[in-house]
Coordinates of C-alpha atoms and ligand atoms in Angstrom, one line a residue:
M1 CA -119.9 184.3 -58.1
T2 CA -117.1 186.3 -59.4
S3 CA -117.3 189.8 -61.0
S4 CA -115.3 190.4 -64.2
S5 CA -113.7 193.6 -65.1
P6 CA -113.3 193.4 -69.0
I7 CA -111.8 195.8 -71.4
G8 CA -114.9 197.6 -73.1
V9 CA -113.9 198.2 -76.3
F10 CA -116.3 200.6 -78.2
D11 CA -117.3 201.7 -81.7
S12 CA -120.2 202.8 -83.9
G13 CA -121.0 199.7 -85.4
L14 CA -118.6 196.4 -87.1
G15 CA -115.3 198.6 -87.4
G16 CA -113.9 198.2 -83.9
L17 CA -113.3 194.5 -84.5
T18 CA -110.2 195.3 -86.3
V19 CA -109.0 196.9 -83.3
L20 CA -110.4 194.2 -80.7
K21 CA -109.1 191.3 -83.1
E22 CA -105.3 193.2 -82.6
I23 CA -106.0 193.9 -78.8
V24 CA -107.1 190.1 -78.3
R25 CA -104.0 188.6 -80.2
L26 CA -101.9 190.5 -78.0
L27 CA -103.6 190.0 -74.8
P28 CA -105.6 187.0 -75.0
E29 CA -106.2 186.4 -71.5
Y30 CA -107.8 189.3 -70.5
D31 CA -111.5 189.8 -70.6
F32 CA -113.5 191.9 -73.2
V33 CA -117.0 193.5 -73.8
Y34 CA -117.2 194.8 -77.5
L35 CA -120.4 197.5 -77.9
G36 CA -121.1 198.6 -82.0
D37 CA -124.2 200.8 -81.7
N38 CA -125.0 199.9 -85.4
K39 CA -128.6 201.3 -84.7
R40 CA -127.2 204.6 -84.9
A41 CA -124.0 204.3 -87.4
P42 CA -122.5 205.6 -88.9
Y43 CA -121.6 208.5 -86.4
G44 CA -119.3 210.3 -89.2
P45 CA -122.1 212.5 -90.7
R46 CA -123.2 213.6 -87.2
D47 CA -122.4 216.2 -85.6
F48 CA -120.1 217.0 -82.7
E49 CA -123.0 217.2 -79.7
T50 CA -124.3 213.9 -81.1
V51 CA -121.3 211.9 -81.5
Y52 CA -120.2 213.3 -77.9
H53 CA -123.6 212.4 -76.3
Y54 CA -123.6 208.6 -78.0
T55 CA -120.3 208.2 -77.3
L56 CA -120.8 208.9 -73.7
E57 CA -123.7 207.0 -73.4
A58 CA -121.6 204.1 -74.7
V59 CA -118.5 204.6 -72.2
N60 CA -121.2 204.6 -69.4
W61 CA -123.1 201.3 -70.6
L62 CA -119.6 199.8 -70.8
F63 CA -118.6 201.2 -67.1
D64 CA -121.6 199.5 -65.8
K65 CA -120.6 196.1 -67.0
G66 CA -117.9 196.1 -65.1
C67 CA -114.9 197.8 -67.4
P68 CA -112.7 199.7 -65.6
L69 CA -110.6 200.4 -69.0
V70 CA -112.6 201.5 -72.0
I71 CA -111.1 202.1 -75.8
L72 CA -112.7 203.8 -78.0
A73 CA -112.0 201.8 -81.1
C74 CA -113.6 204.5 -83.5
N75 CA -111.7 207.5 -84.9
T76 CA -115.0 209.8 -85.0
A77 CA -116.0 209.1 -81.6
S78 CA -112.0 209.9 -80.3
A79 CA -111.9 212.9 -82.8
K80 CA -115.2 214.2 -81.2
A81 CA -115.6 213.1 -77.8
L82 CA -112.6 211.6 -76.1
R83 CA -111.5 214.8 -74.7
T84 CA -114.1 216.4 -73.1
I85 CA -115.2 212.3 -71.8
Q86 CA -111.6 212.3 -70.3
Q87 CA -111.6 216.4 -68.9
K88 CA -115.1 216.9 -67.9
D89 CA -116.9 213.5 -67.3
L90 CA -114.7 211.2 -65.9
P91 CA -113.8 213.2 -62.8
R92 CA -117.4 213.4 -62.1
I93 CA -118.4 209.7 -63.0
D94 CA -115.2 207.9 -61.4
P95 CA -112.0 209.1 -61.7
T96 CA -110.3 205.7 -61.2
K97 CA -111.6 204.7 -64.7
R98 CA -110.1 205.4 -67.9
V99 CA -111.3 206.2 -71.4
L100 CA -108.7 205.6 -74.4
G101 CA -109.1 206.4 -78.3
V102 CA -107.0 205.5 -81.4
I103 CA -105.8 208.8 -82.4
R104 CA -103.1 209.7 -80.1
P105 CA -101.4 206.0 -80.1
T106 CA -101.5 206.1 -84.2
T107 CA -100.2 209.5 -84.5
E108 CA -97.4 208.9 -82.3
V109 CA -96.0 206.6 -85.0
I110 CA -97.5 206.9 -88.5
G111 CA -94.2 209.4 -89.2
D112 CA -92.0 206.4 -88.7
Y113 CA -93.7 204.7 -92.0
T114 CA -93.0 207.2 -94.7
E115 CA -90.1 208.3 -96.6
T116 CA -90.9 210.8 -98.5
N117 CA -92.6 212.6 -95.6
H118 CA -96.0 213.0 -97.2
I119 CA -98.9 210.8 -95.9
G120 CA -102.3 210.6 -96.7
I121 CA -105.2 210.2 -94.3
L122 CA -108.5 208.4 -95.1
G123 CA -111.4 208.9 -93.1
T124 CA -115.0 209.7 -92.0
K125 CA -116.0 213.3 -93.0
G126 CA -116.1 213.8 -88.9
T127 CA -112.7 212.7 -88.6
I128 CA -111.6 214.9 -91.1
D129 CA -113.3 218.0 -90.5
S130 CA -111.9 218.1 -86.6
A131 CA -108.3 217.9 -88.5
S132 CA -107.2 216.2 -85.7
Y133 CA -105.0 214.2 -87.7
V134 CA -102.9 216.9 -89.1
I135 CA -102.4 218.8 -85.7
E136 CA -101.7 215.5 -84.0
I137 CA -99.0 214.3 -86.4
Q138 CA -97.7 218.1 -86.5
K139 CA -97.0 217.6 -83.0
S140 CA -95.0 214.5 -83.1
F141 CA -93.7 214.7 -86.8
P142 CA -93.1 218.3 -87.9
D143 CA -91.6 217.4 -91.1
V144 CA -94.3 215.3 -92.3
T145 CA -97.4 216.7 -94.5
V146 CA -100.2 215.4 -94.1
Y147 CA -103.0 215.3 -96.8
Q148 CA -106.9 214.1 -96.3
Q149 CA -109.8 212.7 -98.0
A150 CA -113.4 212.1 -96.3
C151 CA -114.7 208.7 -97.5
P152 CA -118.6 209.3 -96.8
A153 CA -120.1 206.3 -98.8
W154 CA -117.7 203.5 -97.2
V155 CA -118.6 202.9 -93.5
D156 CA -122.2 202.1 -95.0
L157 CA -120.6 199.8 -97.6
V158 CA -119.1 197.7 -94.8
E159 CA -122.0 198.0 -92.8
S160 CA -124.2 196.6 -95.3
G161 CA -121.8 193.9 -95.9
E162 CA -121.3 195.6 -99.8
H163 CA -118.0 196.3 -99.6
L164 CA -116.4 193.7 -101.4
N165 CA -119.1 193.9 -104.1
A166 CA -118.5 195.5 -107.5
K167 CA -121.0 198.3 -105.9
A168 CA -118.0 199.7 -103.6
D169 CA -115.7 199.6 -106.9
Q170 CA -116.5 203.5 -107.7
P171 CA -116.8 205.2 -104.1
V172 CA -113.6 203.5 -103.6
Q173 CA -111.8 204.5 -106.4
D174 CA -112.9 208.2 -106.1
C175 CA -111.8 208.7 -102.7
L176 CA -108.5 207.1 -103.6
H177 CA -108.1 209.9 -106.6
G178 CA -109.3 212.4 -104.3
L179 CA -106.3 211.7 -102.1
L180 CA -103.6 210.9 -104.1
N181 CA -104.5 214.1 -106.9
Q182 CA -103.3 216.3 -103.6
C183 CA -99.9 215.1 -103.9
E184 CA -97.8 212.4 -106.1
G185 CA -95.4 212.1 -103.4
I186 CA -97.8 210.4 -101.2
D187 CA -96.1 206.8 -100.1
T188 CA -98.1 206.2 -96.8
I189 CA -102.0 206.0 -96.2
L190 CA -103.7 205.7 -93.1
L191 CA -106.9 204.0 -92.8
G192 CA -107.9 206.5 -90.0
C193 CA -111.6 204.9 -89.7
T194 CA -111.8 201.2 -87.9
H195 CA -114.0 200.1 -90.7
Y196 CA -111.4 200.7 -93.6
P197 CA -109.3 197.8 -93.0
L198 CA -112.4 195.6 -94.0
L199 CA -112.0 197.3 -97.6
L200 CA -108.4 196.5 -97.8
P201 CA -108.9 193.9 -100.8
K202 CA -111.0 196.2 -102.6
I203 CA -108.4 199.5 -101.8
R204 CA -105.8 197.7 -102.8
E205 CA -107.4 196.9 -106.1
F206 CA -107.2 200.3 -107.0
I207 CA -103.6 201.4 -105.7
N208 CA -99.8 201.6 -106.8
P209 CA -98.6 198.5 -104.9
A210 CA -95.6 200.5 -103.7
I211 CA -97.9 202.6 -101.2
Q212 CA -98.1 200.9 -97.9
L213 CA -101.6 201.0 -96.4
V214 CA -101.5 201.4 -92.4
S215 CA -103.9 200.1 -90.3
Q216 CA -104.6 201.0 -86.7
G217 CA -105.6 197.7 -84.9
E218 CA -102.0 196.5 -84.5
I219 CA -101.0 199.9 -83.4
V220 CA -103.6 200.2 -81.0
A221 CA -102.7 196.9 -79.2
E222 CA -99.3 197.7 -79.2
S223 CA -99.7 201.2 -77.5
L224 CA -102.2 199.5 -74.9
V225 CA -100.0 197.0 -74.0
A226 CA -97.4 199.7 -73.2
Y227 CA -100.1 201.3 -71.4
L228 CA -101.2 198.4 -69.2
R229 CA -97.0 198.1 -68.5
R230 CA -97.0 201.5 -67.5
H231 CA -100.2 201.3 -65.3
P232 CA -100.0 198.1 -63.4
E233 CA -102.8 199.7 -60.9
M234 CA -105.1 199.4 -63.9
E235 CA -103.5 196.2 -64.9
K236 CA -104.3 194.4 -61.5
K237 CA -107.8 195.2 -62.0
L238 CA -108.3 193.7 -65.0
S239 CA -110.2 189.9 -65.1
R240 CA -108.4 187.3 -67.0
E241 CA -110.7 184.5 -68.3
G242 CA -110.3 184.9 -71.6
K243 CA -113.6 185.6 -72.4
I244 CA -115.3 188.1 -74.9
D245 CA -118.9 189.3 -75.3
F246 CA -120.2 190.9 -78.4
F247 CA -123.3 193.5 -77.7
T248 CA -124.8 195.4 -80.5
T249 CA -127.6 198.0 -80.4
G250 CA -128.5 197.1 -84.0
D251 CA -129.8 193.3 -85.1
T252 CA -128.1 190.8 -83.1
T253 CA -128.2 188.1 -86.0
T254 CA -126.9 190.3 -88.7
F255 CA -123.9 191.5 -86.2
G256 CA -122.9 187.7 -85.6
R257 CA -123.3 187.2 -89.2
A258 CA -120.9 190.1 -89.9
A259 CA -118.6 189.9 -87.2
G260 CA -118.2 186.3 -87.8
A261 CA -117.2 187.0 -91.5
F262 CA -114.2 188.5 -90.0
W263 CA -113.3 187.1 -87.2
G264 CA -113.3 183.5 -88.5
E265 CA -116.3 182.3 -87.2
E266 CA -119.7 183.4 -86.4
V267 CA -119.9 185.1 -82.9
P268 CA -122.9 185.4 -80.0
A269 CA -124.1 188.3 -80.3
Q270 CA -126.3 190.1 -77.3
S271 CA -128.8 193.1 -77.6
A272 CA -127.5 196.3 -75.8
S273 CA -129.8 199.3 -75.4
L274 CA -128.5 202.7 -74.6
Ligands
DGL301 N1 -115.4 203.4 -87.2 C1 -115.4 204.6 -87.0 C2 -114.1 205.4 -87.0 O1 -113.1 204.8 -87.3 C3 -116.9 205.2 -87.2 C4 -117.1 205.3 -88.7 C5 -118.6 206.1 -88.5 O2 -119.8 205.3 -87.8 O3 -119.0 206.7 -89.6 O4 -114.6 206.3 -87.2

């Protein structure tokens, strides 16, 4: 029996699939385990302690599945749990394992997208309240001004599969106005929640086409490729059979169908309990 060492990808629900899809596009030969905590999504409105606690459970679950490397494909978890897990938990659990997030890779490049130096961030309440994007973008691009807007209804719209219905019109318009009314010069909007790319067609209906909308999937995938190049000791550990296993803490049929609509074909989801 060969034991596999997949890359773990975690999100509160379906959103992380937007990141996994891009990672698999660039690294198709590797094995992956995706875990969506759909049963407890959304994480956005939850307090720091709860998000940290849930995320640590998920990371431990992925470690138990044999993952030497876990990507938190969730901004809320990256904002609220990543640093504590990296600094406090990893040295205790297994110092050879790694957990990476999505905020740092994004903030390192997002300033290159704007010409006006005015960037808008859309995210969950948790991500926006943490001000992680404002702080991190300031470090890499001090000339850029960041405007933020929380979109509390959007994750539920995606999780319930209603994101492209007319029901999504008002919440999408409200948040876009909330952001764009802060500054006329915003030329770049970062979708700072991995669920939001699923809303892209809806967002585009209500936005000036000159404004660019940036999703994180590609950015995070490119950053992972660069990370593996810089860390051959990690790269060597990862198994390569091109296998992807999907797990959810929620209903497997619902997940498989919802993921399939996005993935191109229905995915066989397995049940996970954290
Ligand atoms: N997709 C996640 C994020 O990037 C989490 C959304 C949520 O569960 O509220 O923030």
